[in-house]
XYZ file of N, CA and C in Angstrom:
696
model
N 3.146 -6.667 -15.957
C 2.615 -5.333 -15.676
C 3.381 -4.403 -16.579
N 4.772 -3.990 -16.257
C 5.857 -3.435 -16.757
C 5.188 -3.030 -18.375
N 5.420 -4.918 -19.198
C 5.659 -4.380 -20.376
C 4.548 -4.274 -20.714
N 3.307 -4.568 -20.202
C 1.654 -4.257 -20.661
C 1.762 -2.829 -20.731
N 2.428 -1.819 -20.166
C 2.220 -0.468 -19.733
C 3.202 0.251 -21.008
N 4.491 -0.482 -21.257
C 5.115 -0.362 -22.533
C 4.869 -0.237 -23.741
N 3.986 -1.068 -23.827
C 3.270 -1.804 -25.130
C 2.338 -0.475 -25.668
N 1.814 -0.085 -24.823
C 0.262 0.313 -25.259
C 1.124 1.619 -25.997
N 2.300 2.040 -25.815
C 2.037 3.505 -27.433
C 1.668 4.571 -26.541
N 1.756 5.114 -25.155
C 1.346 6.242 -24.535
C 1.985 6.680 -23.755
N 3.045 6.783 -24.956
C 4.077 7.680 -24.676
C 5.014 7.594 -23.021
N 4.894 6.484 -22.304
C 5.652 5.750 -21.398
C 7.048 4.900 -21.912
N 8.004 5.099 -20.879
C 9.523 5.034 -21.185
C 9.938 4.246 -20.006
N 10.607 3.345 -19.624
C 11.611 2.984 -18.699
C 12.458 3.887 -18.187
N 11.986 3.631 -16.667
C 12.893 5.083 -16.053
C 14.199 4.766 -15.463
N 15.201 5.935 -16.038
C 16.516 5.136 -15.357
C 16.712 4.362 -14.373
N 15.657 5.213 -13.494
C 16.508 4.775 -11.795
C 17.215 5.394 -10.989
N 16.979 5.872 -9.936
C 17.604 6.442 -9.242
C 18.591 5.335 -8.174
N 17.489 4.002 -7.478
C 18.256 3.466 -6.360
C 18.855 2.130 -7.073
N 19.047 1.864 -8.367
C 19.575 0.463 -8.721
C 18.646 0.208 -9.743
N 19.305 -1.443 -10.563
C 18.301 -1.597 -11.480
C 17.462 -2.181 -10.818
N 17.040 -3.155 -9.788
C 16.139 -3.699 -8.993
C 15.065 -3.160 -8.136
N 15.566 -2.150 -7.343
C 14.789 -1.195 -6.602
C 14.199 0.362 -7.282
N 14.625 0.390 -8.718
C 15.008 1.663 -9.290
C 13.548 2.888 -8.737
N 13.464 3.873 -8.612
C 12.244 4.531 -8.516
C 12.687 5.999 -9.173
N 11.407 6.506 -10.199
C 10.140 5.692 -10.295
C 10.201 4.747 -11.923
N 9.188 4.032 -11.794
C 9.463 3.143 -13.241
C 9.023 3.695 -13.955
N 8.771 4.553 -14.632
C 8.509 5.225 -15.810
C 8.557 6.455 -16.098
N 9.057 7.078 -17.044
C 8.549 8.600 -17.389
C 8.137 8.721 -18.578
N 7.295 9.629 -18.842
C 5.956 9.999 -19.502
C 6.502 11.136 -20.451
N 6.292 11.075 -21.471
C 6.547 12.039 -23.057
C 6.391 13.806 -22.370
N 5.074 13.713 -21.395
C 4.932 14.822 -20.700
C 5.521 15.515 -19.663
N 6.598 14.401 -19.284
C 7.617 15.323 -17.539
C 7.316 14.971 -17.232
N 6.061 13.701 -16.361
C 6.009 13.506 -15.824
C 6.391 12.132 -15.406
N 6.358 11.568 -14.261
C 7.218 10.155 -13.798
C 5.817 9.568 -12.854
N 5.514 8.310 -13.358
C 5.177 7.166 -12.868
C 5.674 6.147 -11.913
N 5.075 5.864 -11.197
C 5.504 4.579 -10.269
C 4.303 3.805 -10.387
N 4.453 2.396 -11.031
C 3.669 0.884 -11.025
C 3.636 0.241 -9.650
N 1.688 -0.081 -9.459
C 1.742 -0.918 -8.706
C 0.604 -1.864 -8.851
N 0.113 -3.391 -8.755
C -0.804 -4.097 -9.329
C -1.748 -4.540 -8.076
N -2.647 -4.678 -8.112
C -3.313 -5.074 -7.367
C -4.207 -6.291 -7.707
N -3.916 -7.576 -6.947
C -5.138 -8.742 -7.729
C -6.097 -9.072 -6.936
N -7.430 -8.870 -7.813
C -8.486 -9.167 -6.859
C -9.324 -10.444 -7.502
N -9.605 -11.472 -6.558
C -10.319 -12.821 -7.274
C -11.890 -12.143 -8.167
N -11.503 -13.250 -9.121
C -12.312 -13.168 -10.232
C -13.299 -14.535 -9.675
N -14.625 -13.492 -8.857
C -16.032 -15.005 -8.403
C -16.083 -16.108 -9.484
N -15.980 -15.684 -10.572
C -16.312 -16.266 -11.618
C -15.837 -17.688 -12.358
N -14.408 -17.447 -11.752
C -13.261 -18.074 -12.210
C -12.893 -19.049 -11.150
N -13.145 -20.690 -11.387
C -13.043 -21.629 -10.246
C -11.498 -21.550 -10.338
N -11.102 -21.811 -9.091
C -9.691 -21.408 -9.119
C -9.385 -21.754 -7.104
N -8.693 -22.490 -6.915
C -8.377 -22.499 -5.150
C -8.117 -21.101 -4.810
N -9.129 -20.667 -3.673
C -9.410 -19.712 -3.174
C -8.132 -19.665 -2.265
N -7.534 -18.406 -1.658
C -6.709 -18.480 -0.669
C -7.986 -18.286 0.467
N -7.257 -19.239 2.140
C -7.898 -18.754 2.811
C -8.563 -17.833 3.643
N -7.630 -16.646 3.599
C -7.985 -15.176 4.032
C -8.614 -14.232 3.028
N -8.953 -12.940 3.261
C -9.106 -12.177 2.465
C -7.771 -11.741 1.587
N -8.040 -11.652 0.145
C -6.267 -10.771 -0.468
C -5.911 -9.404 0.228
N -4.840 -8.943 0.981
C -4.677 -7.663 0.904
C -3.432 -7.658 -0.086
N -3.581 -6.276 -0.911
C -2.629 -5.793 -1.772
C -1.360 -6.442 -1.460
N -0.845 -6.671 -1.903
C 1.127 -6.633 -1.624
C 1.756 -5.909 -2.092
N 1.648 -4.615 -2.913
C 2.290 -3.727 -3.809
C 2.363 -2.798 -2.186
N 3.428 -2.189 -2.658
C 3.662 -1.182 -1.285
C 4.485 0.008 -1.577
N 4.101 1.363 -1.429
C 4.977 1.949 -1.567
C 6.316 2.163 -0.446
N 7.332 1.454 -0.119
C 8.297 1.168 0.450
C 9.204 2.016 0.782
N 10.055 2.150 2.069
C 10.841 3.048 2.389
C 12.303 3.667 1.643
N 11.858 3.142 0.181
C 12.925 3.083 -0.460
C 12.487 4.193 -1.569
N 11.052 4.915 -1.469
C 10.637 5.537 -1.456
C 10.417 6.721 -0.570
N 11.093 8.514 -0.030
C 10.754 9.312 0.919
C 10.792 10.525 0.393
N 10.531 11.679 0.576
C 11.006 12.781 0.286
C 12.223 12.707 -0.280
N 13.420 12.198 -0.216
C 14.781 12.646 -0.694
C 14.380 12.243 -2.064
N 13.475 11.183 -2.417
C 13.563 10.948 -4.196
C 12.254 11.204 -4.720
N 11.466 11.895 -4.096
C 9.905 12.327 -5.039
C 9.943 13.491 -5.400
N 9.626 13.445 -6.285
C 9.226 14.984 -7.171
C 7.868 15.540 -6.909
N 7.704 16.251 -5.418
C 6.115 16.383 -5.939
C 5.460 17.154 -6.936
N 6.186 17.474 -7.659
C 5.194 18.129 -8.681
C 4.659 16.775 -10.027
N 6.319 16.122 -9.733
C 5.514 14.990 -11.364
C 5.504 13.899 -11.225
N 5.514 13.513 -9.972
C 5.386 11.641 -9.667
C 4.118 11.591 -9.580
N 3.553 10.651 -10.071
C 2.431 9.641 -9.781
C 2.102 8.231 -9.667
N 1.641 7.767 -8.425
C 1.264 6.171 -8.466
C 0.174 5.952 -9.382
N 0.475 5.171 -10.240
C -0.696 4.272 -11.075
C -0.798 2.983 -10.594
N -2.102 2.578 -9.924
C -2.518 1.801 -9.951
C -3.320 0.543 -10.558
N -3.245 -0.579 -10.642
C -3.592 -1.440 -11.471
C -4.272 -2.572 -10.766
N -5.643 -2.287 -11.033
C -6.450 -3.693 -10.647
C -6.617 -4.685 -11.414
N -6.243 -5.912 -11.263
C -6.735 -6.600 -12.105
C -6.960 -8.442 -11.828
N -7.073 -8.979 -12.295
C -7.955 -10.260 -12.378
C -7.797 -11.615 -13.304
N -7.619 -12.637 -13.007
C -7.513 -13.580 -14.029
C -9.688 -13.857 -15.088
N -8.875 -13.683 -15.983
C -10.331 -13.636 -16.344
C -10.125 -14.985 -17.855
N -10.797 -15.964 -18.374
C -10.464 -16.322 -19.639
C -10.231 -16.046 -20.647
N -9.462 -16.521 -21.139
C -8.884 -15.978 -22.859
C -10.142 -16.315 -23.691
N -10.342 -15.345 -24.510
C -11.392 -15.489 -25.550
C -11.677 -16.483 -25.800
N -10.460 -16.776 -26.833
C -10.290 -18.135 -27.788
C -10.119 -19.723 -27.307
N -9.464 -19.580 -26.037
C -9.775 -21.002 -25.299
C -9.687 -20.042 -23.524
N -10.971 -20.636 -23.560
C -11.625 -20.449 -22.084
C -10.787 -21.108 -20.840
N -10.137 -22.345 -21.672
C -9.098 -23.128 -20.216
C -8.290 -22.406 -19.478
N -7.566 -21.481 -20.933
C -6.639 -20.721 -20.477
C -7.162 -19.429 -19.647
N -6.172 -19.064 -18.590
C -6.834 -17.675 -17.999
C -5.279 -16.722 -18.432
N -6.207 -15.552 -18.185
C -4.599 -14.109 -18.335
C -5.072 -13.051 -17.827
N -3.944 -12.619 -17.241
C -4.527 -11.525 -16.431
C -5.184 -10.197 -17.277
N -6.222 -9.408 -16.577
C -7.032 -8.805 -17.039
C -7.308 -7.025 -16.111
N -6.490 -5.814 -16.443
C -7.005 -5.179 -15.594
C -8.199 -4.864 -15.707
N -9.019 -3.913 -14.376
C -10.433 -3.952 -14.282
C -10.455 -2.609 -13.660
N -9.464 -2.024 -13.629
C -9.520 -1.245 -12.775
C -8.555 -0.243 -12.277
N -8.096 1.430 -12.796
C -6.825 1.813 -12.942
C -7.502 3.265 -12.316
N -6.126 3.489 -10.899
C -5.997 4.709 -9.919
C -5.164 5.523 -9.933
N -5.286 6.713 -10.173
C -3.708 7.331 -10.656
C -4.051 8.523 -9.450
N -2.721 8.545 -8.235
C -2.589 9.381 -7.117
C -1.046 10.269 -6.992
N -1.164 10.966 -6.336
C -0.109 12.223 -6.573
C 0.794 11.156 -5.240
N 2.083 10.644 -5.865
C 3.002 10.031 -4.584
C 3.094 10.927 -3.375
N 3.888 11.999 -3.889
C 4.026 12.511 -2.286
C 2.991 12.992 -1.411
N 1.546 12.956 -1.842
C 0.532 12.832 -0.714
C 0.468 11.139 -0.387
N 1.054 10.236 -0.939
C 0.669 9.102 -0.671
C 2.267 8.879 0.686
N 2.872 9.286 0.154
C 3.926 9.226 1.516
C 3.812 10.264 1.942
N 3.192 11.092 2.446
C 3.017 11.789 3.722
C 2.151 11.081 4.531
N 1.269 10.789 3.669
C -0.285 10.193 4.330
C 0.706 8.771 5.045
N 1.420 7.789 4.644
C 2.303 6.447 4.485
C 3.161 6.956 6.329
N 3.445 8.003 5.871
C 4.499 8.653 6.890
C 3.898 8.686 8.251
N 2.731 9.996 8.116
C 2.179 10.681 9.283
C 1.409 9.212 9.764
N 1.013 8.512 9.453
C 0.212 6.916 10.026
C 1.498 6.299 11.310
N 2.752 6.590 10.372
C 3.605 5.668 11.166
C 4.013 6.852 12.535
N 3.837 8.065 12.334
C 4.515 8.729 13.489
C 2.976 9.346 14.292
N 1.966 9.437 13.976
C 0.990 9.401 14.706
C 0.754 8.564 15.324
N 1.043 7.522 15.431
C 1.182 6.031 15.491
C 2.143 5.747 17.089
N 3.173 6.669 16.998
C 4.799 6.334 18.230
C 5.852 5.818 17.062
N 5.336 5.417 16.057
C 6.751 5.226 14.985
C 7.466 6.507 14.618
N 8.624 6.009 14.069
C 9.742 6.938 13.865
C 10.414 6.036 12.756
N 11.327 7.206 11.866
C 12.535 6.847 11.059
C 13.711 7.082 11.811
N 14.347 5.940 11.088
C 15.911 5.640 11.911
C 16.764 6.234 10.633
N 17.808 6.889 11.206
C 18.201 7.267 9.870
C 18.285 8.374 8.971
N 18.533 8.654 7.745
C 17.986 9.491 7.314
C 16.922 8.904 6.336
N 15.816 8.913 6.873
C 14.669 8.068 6.004
C 15.142 7.037 5.845
N 15.900 6.061 6.359
C 15.526 5.114 5.901
C 15.525 3.584 6.336
N 15.263 3.672 7.930
C 14.318 2.299 8.334
C 13.271 3.153 9.094
N 11.712 2.624 8.212
C 10.841 2.844 9.063
C 10.517 1.756 10.696
N 9.974 2.551 11.805
C 9.262 1.957 12.661
C 8.453 1.926 13.498
N 7.704 1.029 14.231
C 6.696 1.308 15.084
C 6.889 1.242 16.552
N 6.518 1.336 17.954
C 6.475 1.219 18.651
C 6.267 -0.534 19.235
N 6.990 -1.067 20.150
C 7.666 -2.431 20.013
C 6.278 -2.523 21.145
N 5.899 -3.484 22.193
C 5.574 -3.845 23.345
C 5.909 -2.761 24.859
N 7.491 -3.157 24.400
C 8.193 -2.314 25.103
C 8.254 -1.471 25.102
N 8.190 -0.631 24.216
C 7.932 0.728 23.994
C 6.768 1.450 24.145
N 5.613 0.914 23.921
C 4.135 1.193 24.483
C 3.868 1.372 25.608
N 4.711 0.340 26.362
C 4.233 0.240 28.041
C 5.077 1.337 28.577
N 6.480 1.737 28.188
C 7.062 2.678 28.422
C 6.491 4.124 28.250
N 5.763 4.355 27.112
C 5.377 5.459 27.032
C 3.623 5.857 28.134
N 2.861 4.472 28.206
C 2.085 4.369 29.091
C 2.466 4.789 30.502
N 3.973 4.503 30.729
C 4.366 4.597 32.457
C 4.841 6.046 32.402
N 4.758 6.612 31.047
C 5.832 7.843 30.851
C 7.107 8.255 31.388
N 7.639 7.141 30.674
C 8.816 6.907 30.538
C 9.983 7.266 29.538
N 10.585 7.747 29.684
C 11.249 8.455 27.669
C 11.489 6.970 27.471
N 11.129 7.334 26.020
C 11.904 6.302 24.899
C 12.914 6.013 24.617
N 13.654 4.767 24.529
C 15.006 4.904 23.897
C 15.026 4.651 22.564
N 15.631 5.913 22.059
C 15.985 5.808 20.349
C 16.846 5.641 19.989
N 18.464 5.113 20.967
C 19.195 4.690 20.712
C 19.248 4.009 19.037
N 18.588 3.046 19.300
C 18.767 1.575 18.228
C 16.898 1.074 17.925
N 16.776 0.090 17.223
C 15.520 -0.605 16.954
C 15.645 -1.788 16.631
N 15.063 -2.979 17.135
C 15.232 -4.121 16.578
C 13.680 -4.755 15.588
N 13.969 -6.082 15.759
C 12.701 -6.701 14.607
C 12.351 -7.796 14.806
N 12.512 -7.941 16.625
C 11.848 -8.932 17.218
C 11.921 -8.456 18.762
N 10.032 -8.364 19.340
C 10.049 -7.930 20.530
C 10.854 -8.584 21.527
N 11.473 -10.196 20.970
C 12.562 -10.623 22.248
C 13.489 -9.821 22.547
N 13.772 -8.678 21.612
C 15.360 -8.365 20.858
C 14.986 -6.961 22.553
N 13.852 -6.529 22.884
C 13.723 -5.795 23.956
C 13.418 -4.112 23.566
N 13.568 -4.089 22.462
C 13.503 -2.298 21.999
C 12.598 -1.271 21.992
N 12.626 -0.106 22.305
C 11.457 0.486 22.618
C 10.512 0.323 20.699
N 11.215 0.249 19.708
C 11.246 0.366 18.317
C 11.360 -0.904 17.723
N 10.493 -0.896 17.206
C 10.838 -2.454 15.760
C 10.348 -2.595 14.540
N 11.380 -2.290 13.504
C 11.128 -2.410 12.239
C 9.469 -2.443 11.939
N 9.057 -1.883 11.197
C 7.653 -1.829 10.427
C 7.862 -2.868 9.229
N 7.689 -3.924 9.768
C 7.584 -5.325 7.735
C 6.249 -4.867 7.242
N 5.387 -4.378 7.383
C 4.393 -4.039 6.738
C 3.933 -2.158 6.549
N 5.190 -1.690 6.356
C 5.443 -0.602 5.765
C 5.484 -0.269 4.665
N 3.867 0.722 4.235
C 3.786 1.264 2.986
C 2.807 0.348 2.086
N 1.806 -0.896 2.865
C 1.093 -1.369 2.195
C -0.162 -0.420 1.587
N -0.712 -0.759 0.441
C -1.851 0.078 0.455
C -3.162 0.574 1.027
N -3.319 -0.604 2.025
C -4.217 0.105 2.730
C -3.789 0.458 4.094
N -2.656 0.494 4.131
C -2.271 1.220 4.869
C -1.670 2.602 5.168
N -1.979 3.292 3.785
C -1.592 4.248 3.327
C -3.058 5.507 3.750
N -3.430 6.099 4.618
C -4.546 6.784 5.007
C -4.907 7.670 4.055
N -4.880 7.978 2.878
C -5.036 9.101 1.648
C -5.702 8.738 1.264
N -7.165 9.236 1.913
C -8.346 8.941 1.290
C -8.932 8.811 0.337
N -8.326 9.098 -0.597
C -8.860 9.122 -2.484
C -8.524 7.701 -2.953
N -7.015 7.395 -2.328
C -6.695 6.103 -2.552
C -6.732 5.028 -1.767
N -8.158 5.002 -0.065
C -8.445 4.168 0.028
C -9.842 4.056 -0.741
N -10.538 5.576 -0.841
C -11.605 4.963 -1.912
C -11.906 4.439 -2.972
N -10.463 4.456 -3.271
C -10.310 3.429 -4.851
C -10.330 1.706 -4.320
N -9.212 1.635 -3.449
C -9.310 0.342 -3.086
C -10.872 -0.252 -2.615
N -11.288 0.533 -1.923
C -12.916 -0.042 -1.387
C -13.542 -0.045 -2.663
N -14.261 0.820 -3.981
C -14.496 0.527 -4.943
C -14.280 -0.681 -5.729
N -12.484 -1.021 -5.647
C -12.451 -1.689 -6.481
C -12.584 -3.060 -6.034
N -12.731 -3.258 -4.521
C -13.386 -4.739 -3.766
C -11.838 -5.259 -3.237
N -10.990 -4.133 -3.100
C -9.966 -4.917 -2.351
C -9.959 -4.344 -0.668
N -9.099 -4.688 -0.130
C -8.734 -4.208 1.313
C -8.676 -3.149 1.394
N -9.150 -1.789 2.426
C -9.029 -0.419 2.519
C -9.196 0.031 4.290
N -8.458 0.707 4.345
C -8.983 1.248 5.962
C -10.375 2.717 5.546
N -10.769 2.620 6.550
C -12.191 3.255 6.323
C -11.827 4.895 7.167
N -10.752 5.427 8.061
C -10.734 6.568 8.502
C -8.885 6.666 8.464
N -8.781 7.552 8.708
C -7.312 8.288 8.706
C -7.400 9.735 9.336
N -6.167 10.294 9.553
C -5.846 11.775 10.036
C -5.108 12.416 9.136
N -4.992 12.383 8.009
C -3.856 12.883 7.235
C -4.755 13.147 5.733
N -4.503 14.882 5.326
C -4.711 15.598 5.979
C -4.884 16.519 7.509
N -6.275 15.920 7.418
C -7.203 16.305 8.920
C -7.555 14.875 8.391
N -8.473 14.480 10.199
C -9.204 13.342 10.159
C -10.290 13.472 9.576
N -10.834 12.323 8.590
C -11.913 11.768 8.124
C -11.954 10.474 7.939
N -13.233 10.020 7.534
C -13.657 8.502 7.803
C -15.160 8.781 6.916
N -15.168 7.313 6.537
C -15.948 7.044 5.608
C -17.576 6.854 6.571
N -18.714 6.173 5.504
C -19.599 5.731 6.438
C -19.430 4.665 7.594
N -20.373 4.530 8.507
C -20.166 3.353 9.438
C -20.329 2.698 8.840
N -21.093 2.047 7.644
C -20.999 0.393 6.987
C -19.663 0.869 6.016
N -18.896 1.497 5.725
C -17.606 0.914 5.321
C -17.124 0.665 5.975
N -17.033 1.379 7.162
C -15.739 0.972 8.533
C -16.330 -0.082 8.873
N -17.788 -0.773 9.108
C -17.837 -2.392 9.261
C -17.337 -3.166 8.503
N -17.522 -2.834 6.948
C -16.853 -4.106 6.342
C -15.363 -3.946 6.610
N -14.922 -2.623 6.401
C -13.181 -2.817 6.940
C -12.552 -3.114 7.887
N -13.412 -3.427 8.850
C -13.119 -3.981 10.388
C -13.261 -5.720 9.431
N -14.196 -6.151 8.928
C -14.704 -7.334 8.973
C -13.602 -8.421 8.142
N -12.881 -7.162 6.898
C -12.215 -7.460 6.075
C -11.032 -7.645 6.657
N -10.735 -7.003 8.030
C -9.274 -6.910 8.754
C -9.104 -8.345 9.531
N -10.631 -8.017 10.473
C -10.579 -9.891 10.765
C -10.340 -10.757 10.647
N -11.409 -11.164 9.381
C -11.033 -11.960 8.210
C -9.884 -12.616 8.390
N -9.241 -11.542 7.522
C -7.760 -11.572 7.258
C -7.043 -12.122 8.290
N -7.008 -12.010 9.743
C -6.324 -12.250 10.576
C -6.999 -13.634 10.755
N -7.805 -13.722 11.470
C -8.477 -14.888 11.692
C -8.872 -16.415 10.341
N -8.816 -15.943 9.489
C -9.495 -16.607 8.267
C -11.049 -17.417 8.103
N -11.836 -16.124 9.429
C -13.379 -16.538 9.086
C -13.895 -15.874 8.035
N -14.745 -16.352 7.611
C -15.873 -15.695 6.089
C -16.811 -14.932 7.467
N -16.378 -13.521 7.457
C -16.950 -12.496 8.052
C -17.898 -11.710 7.472
N -17.835 -11.910 6.117
C -18.688 -10.900 5.365
C -19.751 -10.834 5.153
N -20.543 -12.531 5.744
C -22.071 -12.646 4.927
C -22.781 -11.991 5.692
N -23.376 -11.654 4.963
C -24.810 -10.767 5.248
C -24.095 -9.563 5.254
N -22.743 -8.369 5.110
C -22.876 -7.457 4.867
C -22.917 -7.015 3.292
N -23.948 -5.911 3.013
C -24.111 -5.271 1.792
C -22.833 -4.643 1.420
N -22.322 -5.190 0.132
C -20.982 -4.358 -0.029
C -21.451 -3.629 -1.366
């Protein structure tokens, strides 16, 4: 995907990166002065016979904890999200090639603000200087329900450790960033999406969209085909 973007002759050059070679941010710089973070979301092509995953595919691309208000330039940084699927090569239909089918462009600052708001509004918090995102553990949720003070001295990675906070291993996944323009794009692109949020103010899609989003989530958990009969 990065190679395709660089070879298009549209003014993109690979950014030096400020977090190291492998986890560099952002991915590209543009001649205009803007900076681009590139993510790809795979979409199944129903016209191509291939082994299907047992559950609906959720975009694996994410804005991780490496991307925070510490390194995002609000005026220059954009998220470029490419939706792609496998299509037969024109000269040889027995071969499949990744093909971009949709493109979305979003302000990174709005995406990470929505991402972080979702975490804190659910009871989670950052540990360190925007280093580790966490969610409430079962013990933490029980303590909050019982009106007890949460222990913010540390966090765990497993429920069995007994901390009130656990590291959020799903942090920054595209469908978990409740920025409405991004979620509308994912919906139209045929990806999993969220149909409501509270950033920058409460918003929600139609009742039908909410039902579709819920069906996709439940199907992803149970492996069932719960979309039958829904008009997408």
